[in-house]
Short mmCIF file of C-alpha atoms in Angstrom, two decimals:
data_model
loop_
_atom_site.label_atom_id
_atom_site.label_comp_id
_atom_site.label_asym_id
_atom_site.label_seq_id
_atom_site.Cartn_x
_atom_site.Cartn_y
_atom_site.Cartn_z
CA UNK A 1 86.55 133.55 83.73
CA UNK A 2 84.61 131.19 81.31
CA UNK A 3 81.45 129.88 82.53
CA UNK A 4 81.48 126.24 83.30
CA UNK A 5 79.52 123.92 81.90
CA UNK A 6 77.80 121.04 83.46
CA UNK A 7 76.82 117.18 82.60
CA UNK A 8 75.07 114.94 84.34
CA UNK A 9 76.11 111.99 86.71
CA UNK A 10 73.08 109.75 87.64
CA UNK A 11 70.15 112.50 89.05
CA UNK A 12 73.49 114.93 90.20
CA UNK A 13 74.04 117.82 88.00
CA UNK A 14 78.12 118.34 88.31
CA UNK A 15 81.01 121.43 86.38
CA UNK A 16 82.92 119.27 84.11
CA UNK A 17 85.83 120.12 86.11
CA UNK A 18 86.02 118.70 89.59
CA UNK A 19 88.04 119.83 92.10
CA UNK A 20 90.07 116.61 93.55
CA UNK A 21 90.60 117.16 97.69
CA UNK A 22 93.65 114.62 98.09
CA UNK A 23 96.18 117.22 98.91
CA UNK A 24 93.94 118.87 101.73
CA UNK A 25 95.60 117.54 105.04
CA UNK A 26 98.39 116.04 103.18
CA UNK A 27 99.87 118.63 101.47
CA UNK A 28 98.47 121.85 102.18
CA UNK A 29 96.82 122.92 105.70
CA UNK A 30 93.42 124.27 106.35
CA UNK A 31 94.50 127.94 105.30
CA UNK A 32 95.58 127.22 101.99
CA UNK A 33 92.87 124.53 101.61
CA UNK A 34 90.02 127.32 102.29
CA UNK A 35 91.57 129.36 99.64
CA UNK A 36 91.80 126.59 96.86
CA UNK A 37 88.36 125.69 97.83
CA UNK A 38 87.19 129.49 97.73
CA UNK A 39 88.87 129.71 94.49
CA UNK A 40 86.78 126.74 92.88
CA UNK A 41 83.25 127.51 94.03
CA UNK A 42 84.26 131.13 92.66
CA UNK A 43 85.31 129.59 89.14
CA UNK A 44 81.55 127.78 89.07
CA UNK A 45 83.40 124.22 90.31
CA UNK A 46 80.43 122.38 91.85
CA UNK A 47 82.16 118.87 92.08
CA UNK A 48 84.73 118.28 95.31
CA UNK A 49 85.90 114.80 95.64
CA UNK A 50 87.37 113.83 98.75
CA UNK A 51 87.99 109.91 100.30
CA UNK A 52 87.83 109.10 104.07
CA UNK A 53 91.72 108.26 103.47
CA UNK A 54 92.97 111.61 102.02
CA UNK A 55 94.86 113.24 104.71
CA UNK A 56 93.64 110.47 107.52
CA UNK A 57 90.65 111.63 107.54
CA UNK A 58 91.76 115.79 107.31
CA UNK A 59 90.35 116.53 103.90
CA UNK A 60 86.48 115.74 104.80
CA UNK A 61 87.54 117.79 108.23
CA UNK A 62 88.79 120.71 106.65
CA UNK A 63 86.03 120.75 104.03
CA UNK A 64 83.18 120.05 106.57
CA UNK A 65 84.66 123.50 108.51
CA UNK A 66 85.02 125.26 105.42
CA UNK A 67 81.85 124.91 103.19
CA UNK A 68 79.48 125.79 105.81
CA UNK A 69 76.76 127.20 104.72
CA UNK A 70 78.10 126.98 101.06
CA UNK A 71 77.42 122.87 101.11
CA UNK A 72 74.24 123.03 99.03
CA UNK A 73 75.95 124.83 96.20
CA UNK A 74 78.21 121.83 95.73
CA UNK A 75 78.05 118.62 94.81
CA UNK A 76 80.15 116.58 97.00
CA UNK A 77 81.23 113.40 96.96
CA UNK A 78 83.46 110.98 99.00
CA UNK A 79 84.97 107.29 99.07
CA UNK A 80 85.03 104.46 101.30
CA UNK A 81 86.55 101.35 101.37
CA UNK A 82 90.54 101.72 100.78
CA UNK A 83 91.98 102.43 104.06
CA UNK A 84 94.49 99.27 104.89
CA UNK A 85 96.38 99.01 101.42
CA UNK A 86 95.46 97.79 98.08
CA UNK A 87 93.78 94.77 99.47
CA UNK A 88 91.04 96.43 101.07
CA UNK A 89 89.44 92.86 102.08
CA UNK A 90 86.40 93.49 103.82
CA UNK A 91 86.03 97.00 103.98
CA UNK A 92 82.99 96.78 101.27
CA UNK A 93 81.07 94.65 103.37
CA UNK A 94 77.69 95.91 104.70
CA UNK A 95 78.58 96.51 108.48
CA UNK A 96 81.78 98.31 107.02
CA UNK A 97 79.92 100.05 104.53
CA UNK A 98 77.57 101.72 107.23
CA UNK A 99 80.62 102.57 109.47
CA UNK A 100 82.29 104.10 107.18
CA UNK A 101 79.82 106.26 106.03
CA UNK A 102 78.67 107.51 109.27
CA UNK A 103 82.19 108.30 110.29
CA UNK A 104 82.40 110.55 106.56
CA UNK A 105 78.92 112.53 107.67
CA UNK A 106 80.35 113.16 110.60
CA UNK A 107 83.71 114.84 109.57
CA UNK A 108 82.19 116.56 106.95
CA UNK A 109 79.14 118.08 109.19
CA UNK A 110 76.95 116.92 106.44
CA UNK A 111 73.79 115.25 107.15
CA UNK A 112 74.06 113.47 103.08
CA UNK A 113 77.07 112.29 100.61
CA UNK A 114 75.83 113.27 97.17
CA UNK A 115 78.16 110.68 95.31
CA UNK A 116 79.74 107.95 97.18
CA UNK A 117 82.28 106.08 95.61
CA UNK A 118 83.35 102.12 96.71
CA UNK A 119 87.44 103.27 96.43
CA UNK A 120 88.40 100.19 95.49
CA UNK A 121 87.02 96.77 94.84
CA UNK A 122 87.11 94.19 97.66
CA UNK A 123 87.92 91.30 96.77
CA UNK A 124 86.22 89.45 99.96
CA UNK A 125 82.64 91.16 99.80
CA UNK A 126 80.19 90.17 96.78
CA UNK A 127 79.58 93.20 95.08
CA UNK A 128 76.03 92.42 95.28
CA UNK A 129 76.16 93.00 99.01
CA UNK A 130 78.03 96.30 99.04
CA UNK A 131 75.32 97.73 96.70
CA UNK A 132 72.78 96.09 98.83
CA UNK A 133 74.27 97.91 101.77
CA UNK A 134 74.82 101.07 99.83
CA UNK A 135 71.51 100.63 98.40
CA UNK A 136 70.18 100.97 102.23
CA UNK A 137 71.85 104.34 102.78
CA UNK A 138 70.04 106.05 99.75
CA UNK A 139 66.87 104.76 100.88
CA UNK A 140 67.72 106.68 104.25
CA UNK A 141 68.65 110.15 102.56
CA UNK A 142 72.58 109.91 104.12
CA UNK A 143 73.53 108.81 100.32
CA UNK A 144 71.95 110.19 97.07
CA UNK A 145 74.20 108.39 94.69
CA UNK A 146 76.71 105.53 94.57
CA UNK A 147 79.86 105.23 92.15
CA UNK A 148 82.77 103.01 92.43
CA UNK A 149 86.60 103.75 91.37
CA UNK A 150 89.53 101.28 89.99
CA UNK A 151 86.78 98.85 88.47
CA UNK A 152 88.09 97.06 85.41
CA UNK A 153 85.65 96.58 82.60
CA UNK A 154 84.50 93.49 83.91
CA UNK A 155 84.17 94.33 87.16
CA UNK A 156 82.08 97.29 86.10
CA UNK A 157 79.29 94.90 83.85
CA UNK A 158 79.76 92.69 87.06
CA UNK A 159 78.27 95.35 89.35
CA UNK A 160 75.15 96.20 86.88
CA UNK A 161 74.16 92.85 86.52
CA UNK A 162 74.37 92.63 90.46
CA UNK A 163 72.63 95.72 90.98
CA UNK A 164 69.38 95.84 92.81
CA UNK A 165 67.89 98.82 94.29
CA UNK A 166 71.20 101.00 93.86
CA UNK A 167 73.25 100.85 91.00
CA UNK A 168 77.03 102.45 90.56
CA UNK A 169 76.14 105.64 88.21
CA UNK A 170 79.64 106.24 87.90
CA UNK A 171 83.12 104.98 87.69
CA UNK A 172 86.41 106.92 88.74
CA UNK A 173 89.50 105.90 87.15
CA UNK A 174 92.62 107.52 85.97
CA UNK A 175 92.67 108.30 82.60
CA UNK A 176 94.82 111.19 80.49
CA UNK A 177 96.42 111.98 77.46
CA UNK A 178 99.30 109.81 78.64
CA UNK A 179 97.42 107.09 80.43
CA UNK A 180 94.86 105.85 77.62
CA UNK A 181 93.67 102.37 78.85
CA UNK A 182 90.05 103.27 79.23
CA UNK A 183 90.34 104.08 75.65
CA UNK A 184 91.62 100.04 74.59
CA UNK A 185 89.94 97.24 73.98
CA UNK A 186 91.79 95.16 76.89
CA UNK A 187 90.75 94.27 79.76
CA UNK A 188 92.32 94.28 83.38
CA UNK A 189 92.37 95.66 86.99
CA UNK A 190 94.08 98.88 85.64
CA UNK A 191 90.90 100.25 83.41
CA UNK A 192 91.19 98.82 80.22
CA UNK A 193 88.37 99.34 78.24
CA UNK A 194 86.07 100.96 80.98
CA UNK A 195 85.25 103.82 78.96
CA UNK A 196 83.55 101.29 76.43
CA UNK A 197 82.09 99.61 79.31
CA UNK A 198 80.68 102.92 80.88
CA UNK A 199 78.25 103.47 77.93
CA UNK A 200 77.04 100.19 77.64
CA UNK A 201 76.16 100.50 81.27
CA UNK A 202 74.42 104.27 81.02
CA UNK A 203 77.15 105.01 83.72
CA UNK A 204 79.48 108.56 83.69
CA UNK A 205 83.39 108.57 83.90
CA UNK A 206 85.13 110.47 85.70
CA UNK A 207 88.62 110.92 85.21
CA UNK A 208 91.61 111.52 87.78
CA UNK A 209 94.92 112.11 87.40
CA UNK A 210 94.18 113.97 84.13
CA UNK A 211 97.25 116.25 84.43
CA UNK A 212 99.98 113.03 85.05
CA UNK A 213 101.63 114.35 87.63
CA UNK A 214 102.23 117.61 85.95
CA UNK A 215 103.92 116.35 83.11
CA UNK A 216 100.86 117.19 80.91
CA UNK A 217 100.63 121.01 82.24
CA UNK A 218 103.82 121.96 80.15
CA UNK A 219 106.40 122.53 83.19
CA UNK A 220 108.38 120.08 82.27
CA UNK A 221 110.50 120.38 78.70
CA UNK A 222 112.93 118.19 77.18
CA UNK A 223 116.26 119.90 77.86
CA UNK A 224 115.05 122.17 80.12
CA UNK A 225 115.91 121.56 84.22
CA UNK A 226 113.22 120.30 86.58
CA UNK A 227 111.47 123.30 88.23
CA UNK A 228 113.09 123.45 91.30
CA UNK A 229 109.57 123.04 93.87
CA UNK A 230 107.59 120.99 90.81
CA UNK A 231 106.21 117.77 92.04
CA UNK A 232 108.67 115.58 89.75
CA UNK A 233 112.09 117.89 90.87
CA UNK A 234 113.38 115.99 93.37
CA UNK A 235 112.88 112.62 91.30
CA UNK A 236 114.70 113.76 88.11
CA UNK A 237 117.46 111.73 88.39
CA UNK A 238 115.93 108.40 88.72
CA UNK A 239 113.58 108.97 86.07
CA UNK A 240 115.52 107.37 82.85
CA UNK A 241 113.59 104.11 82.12
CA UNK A 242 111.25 104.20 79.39
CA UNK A 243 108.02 103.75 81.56
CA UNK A 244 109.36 106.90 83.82
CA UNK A 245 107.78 110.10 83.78
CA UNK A 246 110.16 112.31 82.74
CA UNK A 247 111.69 109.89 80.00
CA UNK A 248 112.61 110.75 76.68
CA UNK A 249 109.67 108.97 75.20
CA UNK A 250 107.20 111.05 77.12
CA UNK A 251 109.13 114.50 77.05
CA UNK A 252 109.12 113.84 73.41
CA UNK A 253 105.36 112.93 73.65
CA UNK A 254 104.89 115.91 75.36
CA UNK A 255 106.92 118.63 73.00
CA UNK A 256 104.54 117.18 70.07
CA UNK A 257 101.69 117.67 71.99
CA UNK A 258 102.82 121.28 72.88
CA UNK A 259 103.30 122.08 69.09
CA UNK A 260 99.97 121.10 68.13
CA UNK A 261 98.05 122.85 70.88
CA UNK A 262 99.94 126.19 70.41
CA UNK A 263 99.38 125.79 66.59
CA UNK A 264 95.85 126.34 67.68
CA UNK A 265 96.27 129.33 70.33
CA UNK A 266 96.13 126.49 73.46
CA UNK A 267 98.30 125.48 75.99
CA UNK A 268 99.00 121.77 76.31
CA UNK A 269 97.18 122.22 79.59
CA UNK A 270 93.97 123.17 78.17
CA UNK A 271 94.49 120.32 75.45
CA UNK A 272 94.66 118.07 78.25
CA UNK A 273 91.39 118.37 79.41
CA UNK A 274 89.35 118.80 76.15
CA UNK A 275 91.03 115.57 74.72
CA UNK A 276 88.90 114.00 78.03
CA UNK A 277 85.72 116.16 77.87
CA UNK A 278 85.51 114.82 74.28
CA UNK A 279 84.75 111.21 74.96
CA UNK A 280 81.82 109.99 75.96
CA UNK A 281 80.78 109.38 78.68
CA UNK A 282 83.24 111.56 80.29
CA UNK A 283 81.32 113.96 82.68
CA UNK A 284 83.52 115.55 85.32
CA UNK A 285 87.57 115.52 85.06
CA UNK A 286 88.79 115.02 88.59
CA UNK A 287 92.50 117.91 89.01
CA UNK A 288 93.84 118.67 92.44
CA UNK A 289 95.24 122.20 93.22
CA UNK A 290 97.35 123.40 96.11
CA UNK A 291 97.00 126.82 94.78
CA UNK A 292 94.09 129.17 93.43
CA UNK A 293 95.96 130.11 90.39
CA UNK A 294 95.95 126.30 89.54
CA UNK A 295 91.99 126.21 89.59
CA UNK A 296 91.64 129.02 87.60
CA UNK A 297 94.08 127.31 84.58
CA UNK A 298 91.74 124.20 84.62
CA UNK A 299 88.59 126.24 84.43
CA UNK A 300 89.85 127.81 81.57
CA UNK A 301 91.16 125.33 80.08
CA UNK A 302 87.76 123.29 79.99
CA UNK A 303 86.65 125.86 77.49
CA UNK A 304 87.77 124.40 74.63
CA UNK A 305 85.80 122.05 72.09
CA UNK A 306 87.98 119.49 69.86
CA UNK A 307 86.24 118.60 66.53
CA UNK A 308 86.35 115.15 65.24
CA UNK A 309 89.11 115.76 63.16
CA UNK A 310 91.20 117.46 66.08
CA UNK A 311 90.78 114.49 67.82
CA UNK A 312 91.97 112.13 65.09
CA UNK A 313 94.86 114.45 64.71
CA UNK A 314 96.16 114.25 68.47
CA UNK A 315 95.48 110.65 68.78
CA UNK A 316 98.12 110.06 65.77
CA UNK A 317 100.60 112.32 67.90
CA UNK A 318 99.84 110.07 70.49
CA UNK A 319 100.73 106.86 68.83
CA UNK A 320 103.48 107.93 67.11
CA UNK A 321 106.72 106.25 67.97
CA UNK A 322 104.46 104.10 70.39
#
């Protein structure tokens, strides 16, 4: 197993693969959880990211029972503040803030959240008051960080301006080989141009969804069935318009991208990640795994280093035809 490296988010010191927690409670149950989660602190994963939402509340359960005495090797981070819908009006303000956090230590027998992420931004609360709340935590020791996730660009030099005593030191937003907005120039609730806005601001970004569903691990081949048990299989059929999934755009997309990699002695999988490790300020990619063999492919595939030139090569694959 490679040794994982590590980058920096604000004072934390994080792998640069994370292991994302939304499928504990939801999709998997506690056994199968403890394995995936023995399987990443094994691989030299020190970033779990969890949310008060995934699994109702499960996820920080089942990882509060199973770190035990294994919760200072970890960085670990949770979310608050997206439990009623996309709206999420009023669940950044400060009394809401404090509840929220409280009820997070307590599921996850933790007496301090090392990254705490606003899940979403409300549009009722000033941000200026959520970080003023937030900022109140870390002075108690329950927080040591804060971060915030689905910021657009503006929303993100909104926050710094607004920041007082705590500042966001990261943003979480989905971002892959086949979702590239916080690459552009535009602007807009869905994250474009947030990478650009995370190094004006000093801040780290963290990625999630890196892996699109699965469609960048290489399951899924043009003219080739759905893998019967894959997380697309029983959506096949509906999946013909050109902003689908599995449409012949992106299966085409994805056959490029599996030529070039395998050129090189890589798996479109490990391509995956090292297009994101390779732009700055990218610090920790964010995959999800209901199995141990699925931790040990990311790990690996974090391993590899694209040049300049590899990276000028794959972004012409990706804008081919586009």
């Amino acid at each position: 197993m490679p040794i994982m490296d590590t980058r920096r988010i604000g004072s934390l010191t994080v792998s640069t693969v994370g292991l994302g927690c939304n499928n504990f409670g939801w999709k998997i149950d506690e056994g199968a959880s403890r394995e995936v989660i023995d399987a990443a602190l094994d691989a030299g994963i020190t970033h779990l990211d969890t949310a008060e939402l995934y699994g109702d509340g499960e996820s920080e359960r089942f990882l509060g029972r199973i770190l035990g005495d294994r919760r200072d090797e970890i960085v670990l981070a949770t979310k608050f503040g997206y439990r009623g819908g996309d709206a999420a009006g009023g669940q950044a303000a400060p009394d809401a803030v404090r509840e929220a956090c409280h009820g997070s230590l307590e599921r996850l027998g933790t007496d301090r959240i090392d990254l705490y992420y606003l899940h979403r931004p409300d549009p009722q609360t000033p941000i200026a008051d959520t970080l003023g709340a937030l900022g109140r935590l870390v002075e108690e020791g329950k927080v040591r960080e804060v971060a915030c996730s689905g910021f657009s660009a503006d929303q993100l030099r909104e926050a710094e301006a607004s920041a007082g005593e705590a500042r966001f030191v990261a943003v979480q937003n989905e971002y892959s080989l086949m979702h590239r907005l916080p690459e552009r120039a535009d602007d807009g609730f869905e994250g474009g141009g947030t990478l650009a806005a995370s190094r004006e601001a000093g801040v780290a970004f963290v990625p999630y969804f890196p892996l699109k569903s699965g469609l960048l691990t290489g399951k899924y081949r043009k003219g080739n069935a759905v893998p019967e048990g894959s997380r697309l299989s029983g959506q096949a059929g509906v999946f013909k318009g050109k902003s689908a999934l599995l449409s012949d755009e992106n299966l085409d997309l994805v056959e490029r991208l599996i030529a070039w990699a395998e050129a090189r002695d890589h798996s479109l999988l490990d391509l995956a990640f090292a297009y994101l490790l390779a732009h700055e300020p990218v610090a920790s990619v964010i995959a999800g795994a209901t199995k141990p063999s699925q931790i040990h492919g990311n790990v690996a595939a974090a391993s590899w280093r694209l040049s300049d030139g590899d990276l000028q090569e794959v972004r012409a694959l990706l804008d081919a035809d586009r």
